[in-house]
Amino acid sequence: MRLLLVEDSVALVDELLPRLKRGGYAVDWIADGRDAGRKASDEDYDIAVLDLGLPGRNGLDVLREWRAAKLPLPVLVLTARDTFADRIEGLRAGADDYLTKPFHPDELLLRLQALLRRQRGQVNQPQLLAGGLALDEQRQSVQHGATDVLLSGIEFRLLRYFMLHPGQVLSRGQLEQHLYDGETERDSNVLEVHVNRLRRKLGRDVIETRRGQGYCYRGVDAGGKP
Ligand code: CA
């Protein structure tokens, strides 16, 4: 998942970045509100965390600009003041959720997971379900029949993206864009290695290769076994 973090407090960013990365997010961070409008439309982000008190430009104005540009990404707003007026204004501007500082990083992670699932029509489930597999985002493992299969960080990120887009053909470029942050070098041979590792762990048919197009998540129910 590609995540755009717009936050000017370096201390908070230092705390959040490693936690978000461990949670399987490829994070791009910007601190100035003036850069936020363009940045969000340059890349295909899956979700954004937006502080309201920013240098250069107010977070609410940034959010209004994103929504006026019809950017569909879910936005979680961070605010230093928990007042009724602030919340109403944030929601009116198009926020999907908000969190008042100070907060525990785990709460942010859980809210992000909930927002991403809600966007895919999965509500209030402890695990992400698709194609007969259940992904545990806390443990970064997947339930395959009676066994619990542990995943590496990159396998988890890849499988989560597939499971949020079941049955859709995803190009290599698209997958790479959502798996790696703006700084990481991308190599499609590496992507194939990780797809093959997932197949070895979960079965060959879980991910189908579409020649010249990319990959498609089928899950373990594929083919309607007798
Ligand atoms: Ca701030």
XYZ file of C-alpha atoms and ligand atoms in Angstrom:
227
model
C 0.000 0.000 0.000
C 1.323 3.387 -0.963
C 0.779 5.899 1.823
C 1.277 9.661 1.643
C 2.156 11.157 5.036
C 1.788 14.943 5.270
C 3.089 15.988 8.677
C 5.534 18.670 9.797
C 6.407 17.332 13.254
C 9.712 15.526 12.751
C 9.452 13.845 16.162
C 6.076 12.359 15.234
C 7.309 11.312 11.789
C 10.338 9.617 13.390
C 7.950 7.654 15.566
C 5.473 6.805 12.809
C 7.715 5.927 9.851
C 9.221 2.679 11.192
C 5.847 1.601 12.571
C 4.096 2.235 9.233
C 6.823 0.419 7.324
C 6.565 -2.588 9.635
C 2.819 -2.487 9.012
C 3.493 -2.977 5.300
C 3.076 0.575 4.018
C 5.381 2.153 1.448
C 5.468 5.705 2.788
C 6.278 8.987 1.073
C 6.591 11.836 3.540
C 6.212 15.567 2.944
C 6.188 18.315 5.570
C 5.005 21.387 3.674
C 1.340 21.928 2.810
C 2.265 23.649 -0.455
C 3.764 20.402 -1.826
C 0.819 18.252 -0.793
C -1.684 19.140 -3.506
C 0.496 18.181 -6.446
C 2.189 15.238 -4.712
C -1.090 13.398 -4.150
C -2.027 13.520 -7.835
C 1.498 12.673 -9.088
C 1.425 9.177 -7.642
C -1.310 6.604 -7.249
C -1.567 6.571 -3.450
C -3.858 4.134 -1.657
C -4.338 6.278 1.436
C -3.156 9.541 3.020
C -2.495 10.726 6.569
C -2.841 14.494 6.683
C -1.978 16.836 9.539
C -4.156 19.951 9.691
C -1.568 22.393 11.095
C 1.036 22.553 8.341
C 3.564 25.161 7.272
C 2.924 26.736 3.890
C -0.675 25.670 3.608
C -3.433 24.618 5.972
C -4.317 20.904 5.892
C -7.999 21.664 5.361
C -7.181 23.620 2.202
C -5.023 20.730 1.010
C -7.891 18.324 1.596
C -10.383 20.581 -0.221
C -8.004 20.745 -3.173
C -7.673 16.930 -3.287
C -11.431 16.502 -3.208
C -12.020 19.242 -5.807
C -9.595 17.321 -8.039
C -11.758 14.204 -7.422
C -8.927 12.252 -5.784
C -10.630 9.158 -4.407
C -8.011 8.173 -1.822
C -9.162 7.729 1.798
C -7.786 10.496 4.029
C -7.190 10.239 7.758
C -6.788 13.664 9.320
C -4.531 14.338 12.313
C -5.520 17.218 14.515
C -3.982 18.771 17.607
C -7.297 20.100 18.906
C -10.282 17.914 19.503
C -13.135 20.350 19.159
C -16.516 19.757 17.655
C -16.005 22.582 15.138
C -12.684 21.120 13.941
C -14.178 17.696 13.410
C -17.172 19.041 11.514
C -14.938 21.157 9.322
C -12.620 18.233 8.604
C -15.483 15.912 7.684
C -17.063 18.604 5.493
C -13.769 19.030 3.672
C -13.791 15.301 2.832
C -11.905 13.516 5.629
C -12.740 9.820 6.046
C -11.511 9.586 9.609
C -9.554 11.652 12.106
C -7.298 11.121 15.059
C -6.478 13.605 17.805
C -2.874 14.063 18.952
C -1.356 12.536 20.947
C -2.329 9.049 19.807
C -0.805 5.582 19.923
C 0.720 4.489 16.576
C -1.171 1.182 16.832
C -4.453 3.078 16.783
C -3.406 4.829 13.585
C -2.501 1.461 12.023
C -5.864 -0.044 12.947
C -7.765 2.939 11.583
C -5.821 2.782 8.307
C -6.619 -0.925 7.929
C -10.291 -0.245 8.596
C -10.390 2.573 6.019
C -8.742 0.438 3.326
C -11.109 -2.460 3.957
C -14.176 -0.257 4.059
C -13.187 1.134 0.672
C -13.213 -2.447 -0.663
C -16.573 -3.218 0.888
C -15.217 -5.288 3.787
C -16.593 -4.004 7.039
C -15.847 -4.913 10.658
C -13.970 -8.116 9.977
C -10.967 -9.010 12.082
C -9.178 -10.348 8.988
C -9.048 -9.483 5.320
C -10.960 -12.176 3.414
C -10.722 -12.926 -0.304
C -10.645 -16.028 -2.486
C -10.835 -18.473 0.418
C -7.838 -17.031 2.276
C -7.885 -14.989 5.469
C -5.080 -12.486 5.962
C -4.135 -11.499 9.499
C -2.685 -7.986 9.217
C -1.469 -7.913 12.820
C 0.565 -11.096 12.529
C 1.290 -10.733 8.794
C 0.230 -14.317 8.242
C -2.401 -16.036 6.137
C -4.819 -18.796 7.067
C -4.634 -21.570 4.476
C -6.991 -24.406 5.414
C -6.016 -25.394 8.923
C -2.496 -23.962 8.710
C -1.209 -20.523 9.525
C 1.376 -19.495 6.905
C 3.822 -16.780 7.973
C 4.762 -14.235 5.314
C 7.837 -12.075 4.806
C 7.284 -8.297 4.782
C 7.195 -8.041 0.997
C 5.041 -11.185 0.612
C 2.560 -9.690 3.056
C 2.418 -6.371 1.185
C 1.986 -8.118 -2.146
C -0.693 -10.539 -0.970
C -2.610 -7.789 0.810
C -2.704 -5.746 -2.393
C -3.871 -8.787 -4.381
C -6.553 -9.619 -1.806
C -7.878 -6.061 -1.897
C -8.251 -6.431 -5.698
C -9.464 -10.012 -6.253
C -10.144 -11.063 -9.836
C -8.587 -7.895 -11.271
C -5.690 -7.980 -13.702
C -2.878 -5.953 -12.112
C 0.092 -4.937 -14.239
C 3.616 -5.260 -12.911
C 3.996 -1.487 -12.988
C 0.813 -1.026 -10.986
C 1.871 -3.577 -8.369
C 5.313 -2.026 -8.025
C 3.833 1.427 -7.643
C 1.749 0.253 -4.701
C 4.449 -1.862 -3.041
C 7.430 0.450 -3.038
C 7.875 4.038 -1.901
C 9.153 6.760 -4.237
C 12.781 6.141 -3.205
C 13.000 2.401 -3.841
C 14.372 1.126 -7.121
C 11.923 -1.149 -8.905
C 12.786 -4.367 -10.696
C 10.057 -6.531 -12.211
C 12.206 -9.686 -11.962
C 12.179 -9.226 -8.204
C 8.393 -8.922 -8.282
C 8.148 -12.258 -10.084
C 10.362 -13.911 -7.456
C 7.954 -12.773 -4.728
C 4.881 -13.897 -6.683
C 6.485 -17.325 -7.067
C 7.255 -17.497 -3.352
C 3.605 -16.809 -2.580
C 2.623 -19.579 -5.007
C 4.988 -22.016 -3.308
C 3.457 -21.206 0.060
C -0.201 -21.116 -0.996
C -0.545 -23.090 -4.228
C 0.236 -22.419 -7.893
C -3.254 -21.279 -8.863
C -3.562 -18.590 -6.204
C -2.058 -16.012 -8.556
C -2.563 -16.358 -12.280
C -0.067 -14.918 -14.780
C -1.669 -13.066 -17.677
C 0.942 -12.943 -20.385
C 1.713 -9.376 -21.413
C -0.834 -8.015 -18.919
C 0.303 -8.882 -15.420
C -1.154 -10.955 -12.593
C -4.583 -11.779 -11.294
C -5.454 -12.980 -7.768
C -7.660 -16.076 -7.879
C -7.345 -17.350 -4.334
C -7.625 -20.970 -3.333
C -11.234 -21.340 -4.577
C -10.148 -20.859 -8.202
C -11.516 -23.213 -10.817
C -14.424 -24.479 -8.716
C -12.841 -27.725 -7.514
C -15.199 -30.703 -7.313
Ca 1.558 20.252 12.544
